[in-house]
mmCIF file of C-alpha atoms in Angstrom:
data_model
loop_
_atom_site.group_PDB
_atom_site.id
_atom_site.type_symbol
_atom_site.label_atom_id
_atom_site.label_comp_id
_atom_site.label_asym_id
_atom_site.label_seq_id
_atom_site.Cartn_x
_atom_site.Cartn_y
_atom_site.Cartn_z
ATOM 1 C CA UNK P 1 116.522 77.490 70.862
ATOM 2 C CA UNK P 2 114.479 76.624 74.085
ATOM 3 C CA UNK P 3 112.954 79.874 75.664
ATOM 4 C CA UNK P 4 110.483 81.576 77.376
ATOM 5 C CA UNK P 5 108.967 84.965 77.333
ATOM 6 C CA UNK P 6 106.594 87.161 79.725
ATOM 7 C CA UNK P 7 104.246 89.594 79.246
ATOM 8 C CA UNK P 8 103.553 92.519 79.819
ATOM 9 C CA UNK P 9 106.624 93.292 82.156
ATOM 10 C CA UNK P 10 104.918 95.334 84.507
ATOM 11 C CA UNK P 11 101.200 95.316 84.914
ATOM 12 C CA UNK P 12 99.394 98.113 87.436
ATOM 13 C CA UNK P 13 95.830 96.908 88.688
ATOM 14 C CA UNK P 14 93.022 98.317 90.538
ATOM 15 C CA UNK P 15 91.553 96.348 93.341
ATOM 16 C CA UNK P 16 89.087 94.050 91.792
ATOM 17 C CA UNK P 17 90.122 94.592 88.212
ATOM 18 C CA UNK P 18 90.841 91.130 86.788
ATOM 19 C CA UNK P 19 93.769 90.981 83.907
ATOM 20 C CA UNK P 20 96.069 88.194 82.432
ATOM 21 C CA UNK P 21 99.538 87.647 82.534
ATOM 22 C CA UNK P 22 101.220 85.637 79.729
ATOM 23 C CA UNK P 23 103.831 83.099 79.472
ATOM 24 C CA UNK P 24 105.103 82.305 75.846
ATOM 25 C CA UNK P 25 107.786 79.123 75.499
ATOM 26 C CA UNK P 26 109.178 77.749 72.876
ATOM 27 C CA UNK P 27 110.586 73.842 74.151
ATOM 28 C CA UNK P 28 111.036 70.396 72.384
ATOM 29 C CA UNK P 29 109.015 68.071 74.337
ATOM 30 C CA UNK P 30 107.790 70.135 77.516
ATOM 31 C CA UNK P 31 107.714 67.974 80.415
ATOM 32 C CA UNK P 32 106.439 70.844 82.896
ATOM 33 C CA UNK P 33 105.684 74.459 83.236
ATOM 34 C CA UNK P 34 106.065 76.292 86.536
ATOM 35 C CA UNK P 35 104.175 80.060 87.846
ATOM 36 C CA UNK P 36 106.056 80.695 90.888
ATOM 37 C CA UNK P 37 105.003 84.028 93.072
ATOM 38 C CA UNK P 38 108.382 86.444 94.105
ATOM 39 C CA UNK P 39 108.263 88.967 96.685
ATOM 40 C CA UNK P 40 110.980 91.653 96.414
ATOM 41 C CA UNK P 41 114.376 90.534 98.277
ATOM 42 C CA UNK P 42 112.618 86.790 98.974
ATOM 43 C CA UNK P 43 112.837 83.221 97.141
ATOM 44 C CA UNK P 44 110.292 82.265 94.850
ATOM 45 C CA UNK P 45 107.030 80.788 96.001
ATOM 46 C CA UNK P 46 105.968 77.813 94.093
ATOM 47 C CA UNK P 47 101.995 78.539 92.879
ATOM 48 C CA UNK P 48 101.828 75.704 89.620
ATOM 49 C CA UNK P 49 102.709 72.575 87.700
ATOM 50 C CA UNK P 50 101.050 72.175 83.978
ATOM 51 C CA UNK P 51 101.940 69.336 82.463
ATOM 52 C CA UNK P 52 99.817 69.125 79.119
ATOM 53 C CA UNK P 53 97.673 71.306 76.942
ATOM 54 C CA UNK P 54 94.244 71.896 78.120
ATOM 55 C CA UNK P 55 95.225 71.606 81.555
ATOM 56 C CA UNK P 56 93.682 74.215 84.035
ATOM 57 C CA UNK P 57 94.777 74.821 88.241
ATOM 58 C CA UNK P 58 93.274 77.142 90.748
ATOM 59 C CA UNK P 59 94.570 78.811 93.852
ATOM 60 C CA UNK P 60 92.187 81.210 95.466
ATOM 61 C CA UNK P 61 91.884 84.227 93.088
ATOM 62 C CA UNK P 62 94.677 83.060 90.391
ATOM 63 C CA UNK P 63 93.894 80.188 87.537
ATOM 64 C CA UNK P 64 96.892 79.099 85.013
ATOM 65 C CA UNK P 65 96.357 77.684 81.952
ATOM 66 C CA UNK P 66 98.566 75.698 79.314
ATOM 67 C CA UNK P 67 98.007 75.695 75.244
ATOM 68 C CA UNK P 68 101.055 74.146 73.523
ATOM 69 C CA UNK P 69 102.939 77.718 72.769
ATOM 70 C CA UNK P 70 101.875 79.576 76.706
ATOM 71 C CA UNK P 71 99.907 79.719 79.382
ATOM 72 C CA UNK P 72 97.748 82.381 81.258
ATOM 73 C CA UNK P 73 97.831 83.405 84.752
ATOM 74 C CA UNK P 74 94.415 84.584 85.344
ATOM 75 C CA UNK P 75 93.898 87.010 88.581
ATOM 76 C CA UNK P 76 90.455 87.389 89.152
ATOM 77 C CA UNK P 77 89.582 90.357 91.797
ATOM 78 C CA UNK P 78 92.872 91.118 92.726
ATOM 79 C CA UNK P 79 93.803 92.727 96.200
ATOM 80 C CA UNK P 80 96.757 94.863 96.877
ATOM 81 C CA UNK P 81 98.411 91.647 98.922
ATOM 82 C CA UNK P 82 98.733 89.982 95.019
ATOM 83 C CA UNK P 83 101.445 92.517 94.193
ATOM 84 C CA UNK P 84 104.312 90.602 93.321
ATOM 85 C CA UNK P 85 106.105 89.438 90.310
ATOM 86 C CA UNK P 86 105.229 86.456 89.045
ATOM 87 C CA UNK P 87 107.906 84.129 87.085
ATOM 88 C CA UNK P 88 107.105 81.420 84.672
ATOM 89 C CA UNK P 89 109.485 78.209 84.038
ATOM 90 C CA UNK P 90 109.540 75.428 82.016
ATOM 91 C CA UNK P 91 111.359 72.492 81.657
ATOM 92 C CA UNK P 92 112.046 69.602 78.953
ATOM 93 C CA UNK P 93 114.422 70.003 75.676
ATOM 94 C CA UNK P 94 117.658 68.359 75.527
ATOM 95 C CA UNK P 95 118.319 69.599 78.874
ATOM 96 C CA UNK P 96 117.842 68.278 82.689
ATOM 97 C CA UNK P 97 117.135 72.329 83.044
ATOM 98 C CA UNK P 98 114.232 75.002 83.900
ATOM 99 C CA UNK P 99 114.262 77.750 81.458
ATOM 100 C CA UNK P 100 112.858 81.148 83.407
ATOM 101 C CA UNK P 101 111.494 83.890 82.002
ATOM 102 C CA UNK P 102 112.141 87.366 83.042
ATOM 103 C CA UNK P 103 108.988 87.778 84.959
ATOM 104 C CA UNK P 104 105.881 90.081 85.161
ATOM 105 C CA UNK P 105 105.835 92.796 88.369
ATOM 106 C CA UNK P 106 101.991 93.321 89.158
ATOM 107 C CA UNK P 107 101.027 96.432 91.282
ATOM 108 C CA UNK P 108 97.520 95.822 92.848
ATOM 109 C CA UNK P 109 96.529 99.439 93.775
ATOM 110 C CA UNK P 110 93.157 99.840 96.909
ATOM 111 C CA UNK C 1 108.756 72.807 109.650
ATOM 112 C CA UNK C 2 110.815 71.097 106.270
ATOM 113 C CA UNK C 3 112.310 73.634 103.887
ATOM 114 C CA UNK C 4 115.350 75.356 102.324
ATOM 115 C CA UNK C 5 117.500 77.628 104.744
ATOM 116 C CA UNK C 6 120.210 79.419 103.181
ATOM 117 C CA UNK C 7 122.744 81.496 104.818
ATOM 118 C CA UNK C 8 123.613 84.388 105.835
ATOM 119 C CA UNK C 9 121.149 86.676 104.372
ATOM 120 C CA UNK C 10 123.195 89.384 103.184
ATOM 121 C CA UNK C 11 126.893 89.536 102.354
ATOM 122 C CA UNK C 12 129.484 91.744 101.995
ATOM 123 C CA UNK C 13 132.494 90.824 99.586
ATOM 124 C CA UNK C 14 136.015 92.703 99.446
ATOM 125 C CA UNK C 15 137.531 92.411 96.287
ATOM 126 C CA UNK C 16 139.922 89.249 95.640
ATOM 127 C CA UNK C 17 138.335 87.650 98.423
ATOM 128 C CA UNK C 18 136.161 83.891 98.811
ATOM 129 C CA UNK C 19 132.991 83.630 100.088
ATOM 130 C CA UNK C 20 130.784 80.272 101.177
ATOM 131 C CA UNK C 21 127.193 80.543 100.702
ATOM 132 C CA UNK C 22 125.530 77.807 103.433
ATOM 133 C CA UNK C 23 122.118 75.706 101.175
ATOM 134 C CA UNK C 24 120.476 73.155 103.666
ATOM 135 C CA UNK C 25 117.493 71.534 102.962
ATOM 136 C CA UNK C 26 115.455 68.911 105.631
ATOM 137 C CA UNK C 27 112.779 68.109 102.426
ATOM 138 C CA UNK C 28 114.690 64.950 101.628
ATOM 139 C CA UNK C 29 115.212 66.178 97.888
ATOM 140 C CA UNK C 30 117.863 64.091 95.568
ATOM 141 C CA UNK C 31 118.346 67.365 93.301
ATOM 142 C CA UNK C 32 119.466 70.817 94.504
ATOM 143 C CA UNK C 33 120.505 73.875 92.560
ATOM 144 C CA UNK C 34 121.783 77.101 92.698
ATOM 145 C CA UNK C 35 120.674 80.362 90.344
ATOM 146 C CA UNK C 36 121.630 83.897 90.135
ATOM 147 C CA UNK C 37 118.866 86.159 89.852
ATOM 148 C CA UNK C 38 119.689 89.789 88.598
ATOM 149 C CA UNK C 39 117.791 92.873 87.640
ATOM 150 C CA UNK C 40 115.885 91.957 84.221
ATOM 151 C CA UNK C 41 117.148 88.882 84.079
ATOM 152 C CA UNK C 42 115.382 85.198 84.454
ATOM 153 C CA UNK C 43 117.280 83.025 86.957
ATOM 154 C CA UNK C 44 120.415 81.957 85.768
ATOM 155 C CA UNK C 45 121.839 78.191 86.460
ATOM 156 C CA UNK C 46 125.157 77.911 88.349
ATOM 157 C CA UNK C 47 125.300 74.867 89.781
ATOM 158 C CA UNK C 48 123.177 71.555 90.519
ATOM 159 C CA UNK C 49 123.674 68.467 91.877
ATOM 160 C CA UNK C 50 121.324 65.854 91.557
ATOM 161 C CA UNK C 51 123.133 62.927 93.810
ATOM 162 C CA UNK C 52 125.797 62.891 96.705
ATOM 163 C CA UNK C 53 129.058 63.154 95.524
ATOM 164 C CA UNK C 54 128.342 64.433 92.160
ATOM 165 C CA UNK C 55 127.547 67.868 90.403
ATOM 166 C CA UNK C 56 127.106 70.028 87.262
ATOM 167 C CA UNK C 57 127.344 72.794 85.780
ATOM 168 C CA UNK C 58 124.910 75.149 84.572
ATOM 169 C CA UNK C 59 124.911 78.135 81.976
ATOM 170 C CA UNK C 60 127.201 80.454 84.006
ATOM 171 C CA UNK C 61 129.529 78.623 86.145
ATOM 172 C CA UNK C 62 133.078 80.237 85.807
ATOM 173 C CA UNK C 63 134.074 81.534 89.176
ATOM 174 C CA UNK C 64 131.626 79.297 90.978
ATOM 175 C CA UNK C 65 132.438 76.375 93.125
ATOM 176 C CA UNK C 66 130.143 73.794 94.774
ATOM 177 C CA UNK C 67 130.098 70.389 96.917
ATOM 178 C CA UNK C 68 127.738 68.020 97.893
ATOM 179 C CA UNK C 69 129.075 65.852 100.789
ATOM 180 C CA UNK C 70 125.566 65.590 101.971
ATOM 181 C CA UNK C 71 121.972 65.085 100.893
ATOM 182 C CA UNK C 72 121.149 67.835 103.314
ATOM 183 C CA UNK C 73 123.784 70.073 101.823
ATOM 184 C CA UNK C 74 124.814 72.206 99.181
ATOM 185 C CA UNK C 75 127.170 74.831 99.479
ATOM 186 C CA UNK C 76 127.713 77.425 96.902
ATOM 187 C CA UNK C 77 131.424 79.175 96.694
ATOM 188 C CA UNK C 78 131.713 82.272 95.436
ATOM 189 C CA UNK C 79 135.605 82.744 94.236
ATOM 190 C CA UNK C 80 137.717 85.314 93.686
ATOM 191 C CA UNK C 81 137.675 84.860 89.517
ATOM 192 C CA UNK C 82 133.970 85.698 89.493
ATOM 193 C CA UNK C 83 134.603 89.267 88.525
ATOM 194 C CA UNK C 84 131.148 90.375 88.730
ATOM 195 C CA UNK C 85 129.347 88.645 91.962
ATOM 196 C CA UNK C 86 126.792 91.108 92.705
ATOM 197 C CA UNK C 87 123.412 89.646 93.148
ATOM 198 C CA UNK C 88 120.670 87.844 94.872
ATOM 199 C CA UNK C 89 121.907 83.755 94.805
ATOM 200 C CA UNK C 90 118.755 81.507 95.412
ATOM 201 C CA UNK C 91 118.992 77.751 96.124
ATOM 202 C CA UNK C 92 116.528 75.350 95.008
ATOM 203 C CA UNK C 93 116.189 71.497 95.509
ATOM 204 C CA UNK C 94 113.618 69.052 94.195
ATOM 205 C CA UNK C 95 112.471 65.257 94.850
ATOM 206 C CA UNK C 96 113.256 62.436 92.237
ATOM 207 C CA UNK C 97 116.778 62.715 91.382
ATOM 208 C CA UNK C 98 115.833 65.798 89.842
ATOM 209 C CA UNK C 99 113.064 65.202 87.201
ATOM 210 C CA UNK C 100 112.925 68.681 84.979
ATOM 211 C CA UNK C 101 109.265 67.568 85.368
ATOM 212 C CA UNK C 102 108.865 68.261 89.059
ATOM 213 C CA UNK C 103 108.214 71.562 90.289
ATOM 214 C CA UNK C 104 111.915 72.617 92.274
ATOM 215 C CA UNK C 105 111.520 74.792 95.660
ATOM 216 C CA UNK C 106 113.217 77.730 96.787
ATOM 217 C CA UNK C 107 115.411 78.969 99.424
ATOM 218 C CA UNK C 108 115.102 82.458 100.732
ATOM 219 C CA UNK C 109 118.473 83.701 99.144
ATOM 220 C CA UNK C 110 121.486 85.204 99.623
ATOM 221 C CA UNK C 111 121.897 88.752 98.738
ATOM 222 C CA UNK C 112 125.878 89.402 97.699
ATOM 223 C CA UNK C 113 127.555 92.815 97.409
ATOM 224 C CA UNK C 114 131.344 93.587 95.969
ATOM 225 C CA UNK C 115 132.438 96.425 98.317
#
């Protein structure tokens, strides 16, 4: 069965303390895997595409990575404005669908 | 400014009663979608529509209703047989006819309460 999991669900930060958030998927034939940014009561912001292991993108302080089982969205020096939760998607399998995991909530603290 | 607008924001449902959720898009996309997002839970498909004239349905579609008489457009109805409609609906849409490998875009959402 296609999924996806997230970890840790909630992850509390200090200012400048750099962590990892997680992104396990299991998917025949991944075509693409998504970090989108929510903030609470708005849409999803889109942040990545990774199409194939090995594959690295930056955005100011974050940097996702893909292996064939998950990726890693590294936050390096976080600030308090980073506090969101972050999603993960991917898509391929026998379905024209994105599978979404659950998401992690990060709380950057000053 | 191109983007998703959905409307209204918030929404107040009595029970046994319809509700239309407006999704407009000006990103020329092929593929738009709706999801319900609750507490815990990863988005859930309801609806998408990857051409004019033509839709599917996702994982949890009972007591849902869509139509797509334009690109532009894809409004989500929210019928009386969905017995539990409480939650945040989010529309997405996405360029070339709706590739799973293209990354979709989101709407602001539409936050529904049964009163």
């Amino acid at each position: 069965e296609d999924q996806v999991t997230q970890s840790p669900e909630a992850l509390r930060l200090q200012e400048g303390e750099s962590s990892s958030l997680n992104c396990s998927y299991t998917v025949s034939g991944l075509r693409g895997l998504f970090w989108y940014r929510q903030d609470p009561g708005k849409g999803p912001e889109f942040l990545f595409t990774l199409y194939s292991a090995g594959e690295e993108k930056e955005k100011e302080r974050l940097k996702a990575t893909l292996t064939k089982k998950e990726s890693f969205l590294h936050i390096t020096a976080p600030k308090p404005e980073d506090s969101a939760t972050y999603l993960c998607a991917v898509g391929g399998g026998a379905t024209n669908k994105l599978i979404f995991g659950t998401g992690t909530l990060l709380a950057v603290q000053p | 400014d191109g983007g998703i607008t959905q409307s209204p924001k918030y929404l107040f449902r009595k029970e046994g009663q319809n509700v239309t959720l407006s999704c407009e898009q000006n990103l020329n996309h092929d593929a738009m979608y709706w999801y319900r997002q609750d507490p815990g839970q990863g988005l859930r498909l309801i609806y998408y529509s990857q051409i004019v004239n033509d839709f599917q349905k996702g994982d949890i579609a009972e007591g849902y209703s869509v139509s797509r008489e334009k690109k532009e457009s894809f409004p989500l109805t929210v019928t009386s047989a969905q017995k539990n409609p409480t939650a945040f609906y989010l529309c997405a849409s996405t360029g070339t006819s709706g590739s799973i490998g293209n990354e979709q875009f989101f709407g602001p959402g539409t936050r529904l309460t049964v009163l």
